[in-house]
Every structure is written in structure tokens, then in C-alpha cells.
Amino acid sequence: MNSIPAPTIEYGTLAPLLVVFGAAIIGVLVEAFVPRYMRKPIHVALTLLSLAGAFALVLLQVVRGQVSTTASAVGALAVDGPSLFIWGVILVLSFVCVLLINDEGHFVASAAAVPGSADEEEAESAGGGHTEVYPLVLFAVGGMLLFPASHDLLMMFVALEVMSLPLYLLCGLARRRRLLSQEASMKYFLLGAFSSAFFLYGAAMIYGFAGTVSLPGINQALAAGGALDPLLMIGLAMLGVGLMFKIGAAPFQAWKPDVYQGAPTPITALMASGTLVAAVGAVLRVFWVGLGNLDWNWRPVIWGIAALTMIVGSILAITQTDIKRMLAYSSIAHAGFLLVGVMATFGTAAQNAASLKAILFYLAVYGITTVGAFAVVTLVRDPGGEAGHLSRWAGLGKRAPMLAGAFAFFLLAFAGIPLTSGFFGKYAVFAAALESGTQPGDSMGGWMAALVVVGVVASAIAAFFYVRVIVLMFFSEPSADGPAIAVPSMGTVAVIAVSLLVTVGVGLYPESVLGVADDAARSLFIR
């Protein structure tokens, strides 16, 4: 009788993942066995230490040059340079988001109580709170780390669910505007489950074509022929729907404004930064590694999605009157800019590495700017909660000039104004796309230039609504009953200060991050 060989698990390589998931499991035990009054300080310390420890382990692997050259966990995970870079970005973004989550007043005292009921009032007066937010965040972050490093479609689906399920719950825990928060949670859950079904069915179809769910195996099956197989085409379309939903690309973007508006703002910051970084990493993994030999087929589709996403995000943002919805449409537009980089895959290995470097750089600088912007949003408040309507932000520059100045700088970075990190992010992505279009034999060369033109026009349109908010803050008179500026905690101050420092610093010295992204991009492997 043949024995089943024991799998080989590279625990050192996977240590950052194991730390985060281990801390999440310990957090569940804390909820079960620790008295209520002791839970929050334990959770906060455990969450921050685990995220910092996981980041230190990522740095240790990079400094020691221990970047894996083969797939780990029996071929299920690819811990290469891009994965480690994305892990580092996600862990930093998650750490600063937890500092926002730690502030009082964001989460409901009892999610099970009917909004406005006596039970809810009783829970609030008793000082209740949902400390299970912290292990849920850790599980979501673990899924974010697993998603872009997945080396086969089955592991990617598991990562997608581990990342998404905690976020569905967290979106419905806002302390204010309870009905809006519950509506956001339900919409996200239903549409997210629908997109997950598309992803899983697409993976099944591709398995039917290739006989494997391994991304390199799928790429080898494509190289052997059969690129027009119906199973492959249907699977590619359905897989694309699931992935495009997670990054909020048009026409799958409808969930983003509602969910961003209704969710607690620290959770919105986590989704707008960490989830987008993880999802774009997964898109790169699937389309560059798994479907690299089919790029002549999917690149025209991604071209259309990227153009539509940039246009929809930029134009619809102009019509918004709520600050969080405006930032949601801004996120949609930025997803389109990132897809321009995904398109830039035709060329030599060095050219592909340059394109990947641009995408990684964009993800890092956009993520930290996004967290800083949402941190500012948490401080501008009405009696009913955060002051979401844009009219309430009129004259903020005169009431709180430093806060308004920081927010204005974040908006300028989103717009891609020179001397901000956002300018170099867009420049790197557009330059990579143009360079890719000049490669000999690329039938989409002219189309790449046209896509960059669409991106530049969309950036100009987006600059309008960013500048509109700046004008509203600094050139309008504040109303007598204007919103109050909450006294920020040390955590919120640290988040805004670090985000501003990175946005300014990378805008002045982009080589500091570009060099790291370049080193990471050169070690993408498909074995």
C-alpha cells in the first residue's frame, strides 16, 4: 500500500501570514474567555503587535535576500518579490487603519439591537462595544495577504472569501446612521457573494480546459494550444467578473459608493486601501502568470474596462454631494488608472518588470494617501455623526486650517499634481503603458497611446472635483452652525502625519519607493 507523502510547508517563508492568522485565532479566544472590560486593551495590543511583527518578518526576508524562487506550500502560494512588496504595503496600511479603528465612537454598541430601539439605547448607555472588530480585521488582513500570493485558483477563492466575509460584517457596525450602515453591509454581502460565484464558476470552467487550477499549469496548457476553447473563454469571462468586482472596475462598480458611505469610516479606509492593493495584486497574478499566453485575447477587454472605469469614476464623482461617495468614485477612477498598468504587459522581461514596478509604486502611494484622507473625514462631525455633505465642509479652512490643509494636500495627490506622490504614480503607469505600446509586434501599440490619452483626460476631469472641495474649504465663509472638529486622538494624529509625510516625501524623492518596487518587480516567477 502506497503511503501519502507529507506536504512540505515553508514555515519561514509563510511566517508573516501565520503571525496574522495566529493572532486572529487568539483574538477569538480572547472574546470567548476574557472578561469584557479587559478585552479591548488586549485586542489593541495583540492586533498592533501582530501586524508590526508580520511586517518585520517581511523586512527580514527582504534584507536577508530570502525571496523565494519557487512556489511554497506545495505550489499553492507564490511568495516572490511582488508578493512581499504587496504584503508590506498591506501590513502598513492595516496598522494605521487599526489606529483609526481604536478611536471611540465609530462602532455600534450592539449590532443585534434594532436601530433606534430601547435595546440600542440601553447598550449605549451601558458603554457596550464590539471588541470582536479586532479579530475580524485580522482575518480580513490575512485574506488580503493570501489573495495576491495565491498560485492557484482554488487557493485564490479561499483567500477571497477569508478577506471578504469579515468585511461584510464590519460594514454593518457603524455607530451612527445605522440603517445606512446595515444597507451597505447587505448590498456588499449580496453583490460580493454573486461575484464570488462568478469567480468560482470561472475557475471550474478553466479547470475543465486545462485540467489544473495551478496558474503556471494553466499558462502551459495555453502554450500547448486550444486558446479558443469555449470552456476557456467562458471561464476567462467569469473569472474576470469576480476580479473586476473586487477592484471596483466599471461596469461592476455600483457597490462601492453605497458601501463606502455606509460603512464605519475606518473600515472604509481599510477597504479603499488594503482591499484594492490585494485585489490588484490578484489581478496581476491571474492575468500575467496564469493567462500570460492569452494576452492577445484579454488585453482588448481590459482596455475597454480600463477606459470605461476611468471615465465613469471621474465623471460621476463630479455629481456627488457626499464626501465619502466622492472618494468612492475617486477610488473607481484610480482602479482604472491601475488597469492601464495591467495592460502594459507586452514586451521583454525588462519591460514587464518596469510595468510591474509602476503598478507596485502606485499601489503604495495611493494606499497611504487614501488612509490619510479618510482619517481627516473622521474628524469633521455633525451632531448626528460625521459631516458627510459637502456643504458642511464650507469654510473649513478658516475653522481648522491645518486639518483642511492636510486634506487639500491629499486631494492634490489624488489629482496627480506635481510634487506629490500621486503625480509620480500616474506618470509611472502612463509611461509604462506608452513604452509597452512601442514594442515591435504589438498590435495594440496605437491603442495603448489612446488609452493613455483617455487617462490624462480623466485625470483632468477628476482634478475639477478635487479642486472644487479645496475651493469650498478655503474660499467660502463658514456657517454659524458649521460642523465641529473632533479632538483627534494620538492615533489619528499619527495616521494623518505619517500619511502627509509619505505623500510629501515620495513626491519630492520618489526614488526611495521606486527602487524598492523595482527590486520587487524583477523577481516575479511563474514556475
Coordinates of N, CA, C and O in Angstrom, one line a residue, residues 67-69 78-83 86 148 151 281 284-290 345 349 352-353 356 360 518-527:
V67 N 14.1 35.9 -0.7 CA 12.9 35.9 -1.6 C 12.8 34.6 -2.3 O 13.8 34.1 -2.9
S68 N 11.7 33.9 -2.2 CA 11.5 32.6 -2.7 C 11.6 32.6 -4.2 O 11.1 33.5 -4.9
T69 N 12.2 31.5 -4.8 CA 12.3 31.4 -6.2 C 11.4 30.3 -6.7 O 11.3 30.0 -7.9
A78 N 2.8 31.9 -3.9 CA 3.9 32.4 -4.6 C 4.4 33.6 -3.8 O 3.9 34.7 -3.9
V79 N 5.4 33.4 -2.9 CA 6.0 34.4 -2.1 C 7.2 35.0 -2.8 O 8.4 34.7 -2.4
D80 N 7.0 35.7 -3.9 CA 8.1 36.3 -4.6 C 8.2 37.7 -4.3 O 7.6 38.2 -3.3
G81 N 9.0 38.5 -5.0 CA 9.2 39.9 -4.7 C 8.0 40.7 -4.7 O 7.7 41.5 -3.8
P82 N 7.1 40.6 -5.8 CA 5.9 41.4 -5.8 C 5.0 41.0 -4.6 O 4.3 41.9 -4.0
S83 N 4.9 39.8 -4.2 CA 4.1 39.4 -3.1 C 4.6 40.0 -1.8 O 3.8 40.6 -1.0
I86 N 3.8 43.7 -1.8 CA 2.3 44.0 -1.5 C 2.0 43.6 -0.1 O 1.2 44.3 0.6
P148 N -3.2 38.1 -3.1 CA -2.3 38.3 -4.2 C -1.2 37.3 -4.3 O -0.5 37.2 -5.3
H151 N -1.2 31.0 -5.8 CA -0.6 30.5 -7.0 C -1.5 29.5 -7.8 O -1.1 28.9 -8.8
G281 N -3.2 43.1 -6.9 CA -2.2 42.0 -6.9 C -2.7 40.7 -7.4 O -2.0 40.0 -8.2
L284 N -3.0 40.9 -11.2 CA -1.7 40.7 -11.9 C -1.3 39.2 -11.9 O -0.8 38.7 -12.9
R285 N -1.6 38.6 -10.7 CA -1.2 37.1 -10.6 C -2.0 36.3 -11.7 O -1.4 35.4 -12.3
V286 N -3.3 36.6 -11.8 CA -4.1 35.8 -12.7 C -3.7 36.1 -14.2 O -3.5 35.2 -15.0
F287 N -3.7 37.4 -14.5 CA -3.6 37.7 -15.9 C -2.2 37.6 -16.4 O -1.9 37.3 -17.6
W288 N -1.2 37.9 -15.6 CA 0.2 37.9 -16.1 C 0.8 36.5 -15.9 O 1.6 36.1 -16.8
V289 N 0.5 35.8 -14.9 CA 1.1 34.5 -14.6 C 0.2 33.4 -15.2 O 0.7 32.5 -16.0
G290 N -1.1 33.4 -14.9 CA -1.9 32.3 -15.4 C -2.4 32.4 -16.8 O -2.5 31.4 -17.5
T345 N 1.8 44.8 -20.6 CA 2.4 43.5 -20.4 C 3.1 43.0 -21.6 O 3.7 41.9 -21.5
A349 N 11.1 40.9 -20.8 CA 11.0 40.7 -19.4 C 11.4 42.0 -18.6 O 10.7 42.3 -17.6
N352 N 8.3 44.3 -18.9 CA 7.2 43.8 -18.0 C 7.6 44.2 -16.5 O 6.7 44.5 -15.7
A353 N 8.9 44.1 -16.2 CA 9.3 44.4 -14.8 C 9.1 45.9 -14.6 O 8.7 46.3 -13.5
L356 N 5.4 46.4 -14.0 CA 5.1 45.9 -12.6 C 5.6 46.9 -11.6 O 4.9 47.2 -10.6
L360 N 3.2 48.6 -8.6 CA 3.5 48.5 -7.2 C 3.7 49.9 -6.6 O 3.3 50.1 -5.4
D518 N 11.2 48.4 -7.8 CA 11.9 47.8 -9.0 C 12.6 46.5 -8.6 O 12.5 45.5 -9.3
D519 N 13.2 46.5 -7.4 CA 13.8 45.2 -6.9 C 12.7 44.1 -6.8 O 13.0 43.0 -7.1
A520 N 11.6 44.5 -6.3 CA 10.5 43.5 -6.1 C 10.0 43.0 -7.4 O 9.7 41.8 -7.6
A521 N 9.8 43.9 -8.4 CA 9.2 43.6 -9.7 C 10.1 42.6 -10.5 O 9.5 41.9 -11.3
R522 N 11.3 42.6 -10.3 CA 12.2 41.7 -11.1 C 12.2 40.3 -10.6 O 12.9 39.5 -11.2
S523 N 11.5 40.0 -9.6 CA 11.5 38.6 -9.1 C 10.2 37.9 -9.2 O 9.9 36.9 -8.5
L524 N 9.3 38.4 -10.1 CA 8.1 37.7 -10.3 C 8.4 36.4 -11.0 O 9.1 36.3 -12.0
F525 N 7.8 35.3 -10.5 CA 8.1 34.0 -11.1 C 6.8 33.3 -11.5 O 5.8 33.5 -10.9
I526 N 6.9 32.4 -12.4 CA 5.8 31.6 -12.9 C 6.0 30.1 -12.8 O 5.2 29.4 -13.3
R527 N 7.0 29.7 -12.1 CA 7.3 28.3 -12.0 C 6.3 27.6 -11.0 O 5.9 28.3 -10.1

